[in-house]
Structures are given as structure tokens and as C-alpha cells.
């Protein structure tokens, strides 16, 4: 899902447009694999004496579980983005009901990041933006969080200069 640049002011430009690191849905991908393997094994070992309804019930259960444990979280991940522009940070989420949140860079009082060992292995981290309102914006599983942090600090410095 690309960012609609028509929504930018005339002197505003996109610094970075991204979504959470795919690490955020690794558990869901694993669930899909387990569901598929389990359904396949169940179908292979169902006795021939069992009615075709048992096979259909196995397939339907597998599909039901795959929808709720993989496809819905995957769509949520796919449709959740955040964009850093020269003036603000924009978050957009939602499959059917879209929600968005914009924070002007002038409202950000500090930016920090956290990376645990798993985040370092996958090259992502959590970006924490303290706002003048006192409630921080926390962006989890941000790809290349250190580079984004540096870019934000530069933008915040430019914002203070103007």
C-alpha cells in the first residue's frame, strides 16, 4: 500500500514510508504452517470408513483457523503503515475501517529507540516518540530503527532551526 503524496503540503516530502517488520507476523506464518501440516496429516490418516463429511469438516476447520490465525493478522499488518515526512509522522491502520493519526514534528520533544536481542537479529526495533502532550507514540518492529532515529533527529533539528 503506497502513500498518497497528494495528501502532502506543497513544501512537504516523504522521508520514509514503511510498515512493521515482517517479524511482527512470524508467529502467524508459523501458525499457518502448523495448520496446513496438521490438516494434511489428519486427511491422510482418516480411515476410509469415515464419511466424506469428516474430510470436509477437517478442511473447513483448517480454513477457519487459517483465516483467523493468519489471514486477518496478515491483512492488518499489510494495511498498517507509518510515514515520516519533513513535517509530521503519519500512521494509518485498518482493513475496512481506516484510522489515521498525524503528529507534527514540532510536537515531538524527544525520540528514542529500543532493540532487544531478537530485534537486533532481525534488524528492527521499537521507536518511542515523546510528545509535548505527554503521551508517547510507540512504533513497534520498525525496520532499520537506528537509521530512522538518526533521520528523525536530523528532521527535529531542522524543525527547531526554522
PDB file of C-alpha atoms in Angstrom, residues 2-100:
ATOM      1  CA  UNK A   2       1.717   3.161  -1.189  1.00  0.00           C
ATOM      2  CA  UNK A   3       1.358   6.539   0.406  1.00  0.00           C
ATOM      3  CA  UNK A   4      -0.802   9.064  -1.448  1.00  0.00           C
ATOM      4  CA  UNK A   5       1.511  12.033  -1.922  1.00  0.00           C
ATOM      5  CA  UNK A   6      -1.480  14.230  -2.799  1.00  0.00           C
ATOM      6  CA  UNK A   7      -2.077  14.428   0.957  1.00  0.00           C
ATOM      7  CA  UNK A   8       1.182  16.323   1.497  1.00  0.00           C
ATOM      8  CA  UNK A   9       1.569  20.083   1.778  1.00  0.00           C
ATOM      9  CA  UNK A  10       3.350  21.833  -1.084  1.00  0.00           C
ATOM     10  CA  UNK A  11       6.719  22.028   0.708  1.00  0.00           C
ATOM     11  CA  UNK A  12       6.402  18.637   2.451  1.00  0.00           C
ATOM     12  CA  UNK A  13       8.173  15.495   1.245  1.00  0.00           C
ATOM     13  CA  UNK A  14       8.242  11.831   2.299  1.00  0.00           C
ATOM     14  CA  UNK A  15      11.376  10.830   4.190  1.00  0.00           C
ATOM     15  CA  UNK A  16      10.381   7.216   4.778  1.00  0.00           C
ATOM     16  CA  UNK A  17       7.241   5.142   4.186  1.00  0.00           C
ATOM     17  CA  UNK A  18       7.124   1.686   5.779  1.00  0.00           C
ATOM     18  CA  UNK A  19       5.219  -0.921   7.719  1.00  0.00           C
ATOM     19  CA  UNK A  20       6.189  -3.072  10.667  1.00  0.00           C
ATOM     20  CA  UNK A  21       8.974  -5.575  10.068  1.00  0.00           C
ATOM     21  CA  UNK A  22       7.669  -8.928   8.864  1.00  0.00           C
ATOM     22  CA  UNK A  23       8.885 -10.281  12.220  1.00  0.00           C
ATOM     23  CA  UNK A  24       5.590  -8.997  13.608  1.00  0.00           C
ATOM     24  CA  UNK A  25       3.715 -11.801  11.823  1.00  0.00           C
ATOM     25  CA  UNK A  26       6.257 -14.644  12.071  1.00  0.00           C
ATOM     26  CA  UNK A  27       4.069 -16.329  14.688  1.00  0.00           C
ATOM     27  CA  UNK A  28       1.098 -16.154  12.329  1.00  0.00           C
ATOM     28  CA  UNK A  29       3.164 -17.611   9.482  1.00  0.00           C
ATOM     29  CA  UNK A  30       4.210 -20.453  11.782  1.00  0.00           C
ATOM     30  CA  UNK A  31       0.547 -20.985  12.737  1.00  0.00           C
ATOM     31  CA  UNK A  32      -0.391 -21.283   9.046  1.00  0.00           C
ATOM     32  CA  UNK A  33       2.329 -23.892   8.502  1.00  0.00           C
ATOM     33  CA  UNK A  34       1.221 -25.890  11.559  1.00  0.00           C
ATOM     34  CA  UNK A  35      -2.438 -25.709  10.494  1.00  0.00           C
ATOM     35  CA  UNK A  36      -1.605 -26.847   6.959  1.00  0.00           C
ATOM     36  CA  UNK A  37       0.589 -29.738   8.101  1.00  0.00           C
ATOM     37  CA  UNK A  38      -1.900 -30.832  10.758  1.00  0.00           C
ATOM     38  CA  UNK A  39      -4.828 -30.736   8.321  1.00  0.00           C
ATOM     39  CA  UNK A  40      -2.800 -32.655   5.729  1.00  0.00           C
ATOM     40  CA  UNK A  41      -1.816 -35.338   8.221  1.00  0.00           C
ATOM     41  CA  UNK A  42      -5.390 -35.573   9.528  1.00  0.00           C
ATOM     42  CA  UNK A  43      -6.719 -36.028   5.985  1.00  0.00           C
ATOM     43  CA  UNK A  44      -4.067 -38.621   5.166  1.00  0.00           C
ATOM     44  CA  UNK A  45      -4.803 -40.721   8.243  1.00  0.00           C
ATOM     45  CA  UNK A  46      -8.603 -40.515   8.256  1.00  0.00           C
ATOM     46  CA  UNK A  47      -9.934 -44.043   7.819  1.00  0.00           C
ATOM     47  CA  UNK A  48     -11.736 -44.792   4.555  1.00  0.00           C
ATOM     48  CA  UNK A  49     -14.788 -45.824   6.552  1.00  0.00           C
ATOM     49  CA  UNK A  50     -15.250 -42.244   7.744  1.00  0.00           C
ATOM     50  CA  UNK A  51     -17.818 -40.330   5.750  1.00  0.00           C
ATOM     51  CA  UNK A  52     -16.750 -37.563   3.360  1.00  0.00           C
ATOM     52  CA  UNK A  53     -18.240 -35.147   5.873  1.00  0.00           C
ATOM     53  CA  UNK A  54     -15.319 -35.794   8.210  1.00  0.00           C
ATOM     54  CA  UNK A  55     -12.915 -34.814   5.435  1.00  0.00           C
ATOM     55  CA  UNK A  56     -14.892 -31.669   4.708  1.00  0.00           C
ATOM     56  CA  UNK A  57     -15.044 -30.862   8.421  1.00  0.00           C
ATOM     57  CA  UNK A  58     -11.249 -31.207   8.635  1.00  0.00           C
ATOM     58  CA  UNK A  59     -10.751 -28.926   5.635  1.00  0.00           C
ATOM     59  CA  UNK A  60     -13.303 -26.396   6.938  1.00  0.00           C
ATOM     60  CA  UNK A  61     -11.645 -26.344  10.367  1.00  0.00           C
ATOM     61  CA  UNK A  62      -8.249 -25.790   8.748  1.00  0.00           C
ATOM     62  CA  UNK A  63      -9.585 -22.945   6.617  1.00  0.00           C
ATOM     63  CA  UNK A  64     -11.372 -21.370   9.590  1.00  0.00           C
ATOM     64  CA  UNK A  65      -8.217 -21.485  11.711  1.00  0.00           C
ATOM     65  CA  UNK A  66      -6.070 -20.176   8.841  1.00  0.00           C
ATOM     66  CA  UNK A  67      -8.387 -17.216   8.323  1.00  0.00           C
ATOM     67  CA  UNK A  68      -8.350 -16.176  11.981  1.00  0.00           C
ATOM     68  CA  UNK A  69      -4.767 -17.080  12.849  1.00  0.00           C
ATOM     69  CA  UNK A  70      -3.043 -15.987   9.629  1.00  0.00           C
ATOM     70  CA  UNK A  71      -5.042 -14.119   7.002  1.00  0.00           C
ATOM     71  CA  UNK A  72      -6.684 -11.491   9.228  1.00  0.00           C
ATOM     72  CA  UNK A  73      -3.420 -10.658  11.077  1.00  0.00           C
ATOM     73  CA  UNK A  74      -1.589 -10.613   7.728  1.00  0.00           C
ATOM     74  CA  UNK A  75      -4.121  -8.153   6.268  1.00  0.00           C
ATOM     75  CA  UNK A  76      -3.836  -5.996   9.392  1.00  0.00           C
ATOM     76  CA  UNK A  77      -0.044  -5.993   9.013  1.00  0.00           C
ATOM     77  CA  UNK A  78      -0.297  -5.276   5.294  1.00  0.00           C
ATOM     78  CA  UNK A  79      -2.635  -2.308   5.749  1.00  0.00           C
ATOM     79  CA  UNK A  80      -0.841  -0.732   8.728  1.00  0.00           C
ATOM     80  CA  UNK A  81       1.780   1.779   7.657  1.00  0.00           C
ATOM     81  CA  UNK A  82       3.678   4.683   9.048  1.00  0.00           C
ATOM     82  CA  UNK A  83       5.191   7.517   7.091  1.00  0.00           C
ATOM     83  CA  UNK A  84       7.751  10.069   8.156  1.00  0.00           C
ATOM     84  CA  UNK A  85       7.593  13.319   6.212  1.00  0.00           C
ATOM     85  CA  UNK A  86       9.536  16.530   6.539  1.00  0.00           C
ATOM     86  CA  UNK A  87       6.752  17.928   8.774  1.00  0.00           C
ATOM     87  CA  UNK A  88       4.951  15.070  10.534  1.00  0.00           C
ATOM     88  CA  UNK A  89       4.639  11.387  11.335  1.00  0.00           C
ATOM     89  CA  UNK A  90       1.589   9.701   9.847  1.00  0.00           C
ATOM     90  CA  UNK A  91       0.195   6.336  10.975  1.00  0.00           C
ATOM     91  CA  UNK A  92      -2.546   4.529   9.065  1.00  0.00           C
ATOM     92  CA  UNK A  93      -4.209   1.265  10.099  1.00  0.00           C
ATOM     93  CA  UNK A  94      -7.271  -0.729   9.194  1.00  0.00           C
ATOM     94  CA  UNK A  95      -8.686  -3.175   6.708  1.00  0.00           C
ATOM     95  CA  UNK A  96     -12.271  -1.963   6.407  1.00  0.00           C
ATOM     96  CA  UNK A  97     -12.381   0.846   8.960  1.00  0.00           C
ATOM     97  CA  UNK A  98      -9.356   3.012   8.288  1.00  0.00           C
ATOM     98  CA  UNK A  99      -7.882   5.065  11.098  1.00  0.00           C
ATOM     99  CA  UNK A 100      -5.084   7.559  10.921  1.00  0.00           C
TER     100      UNK A 100
END
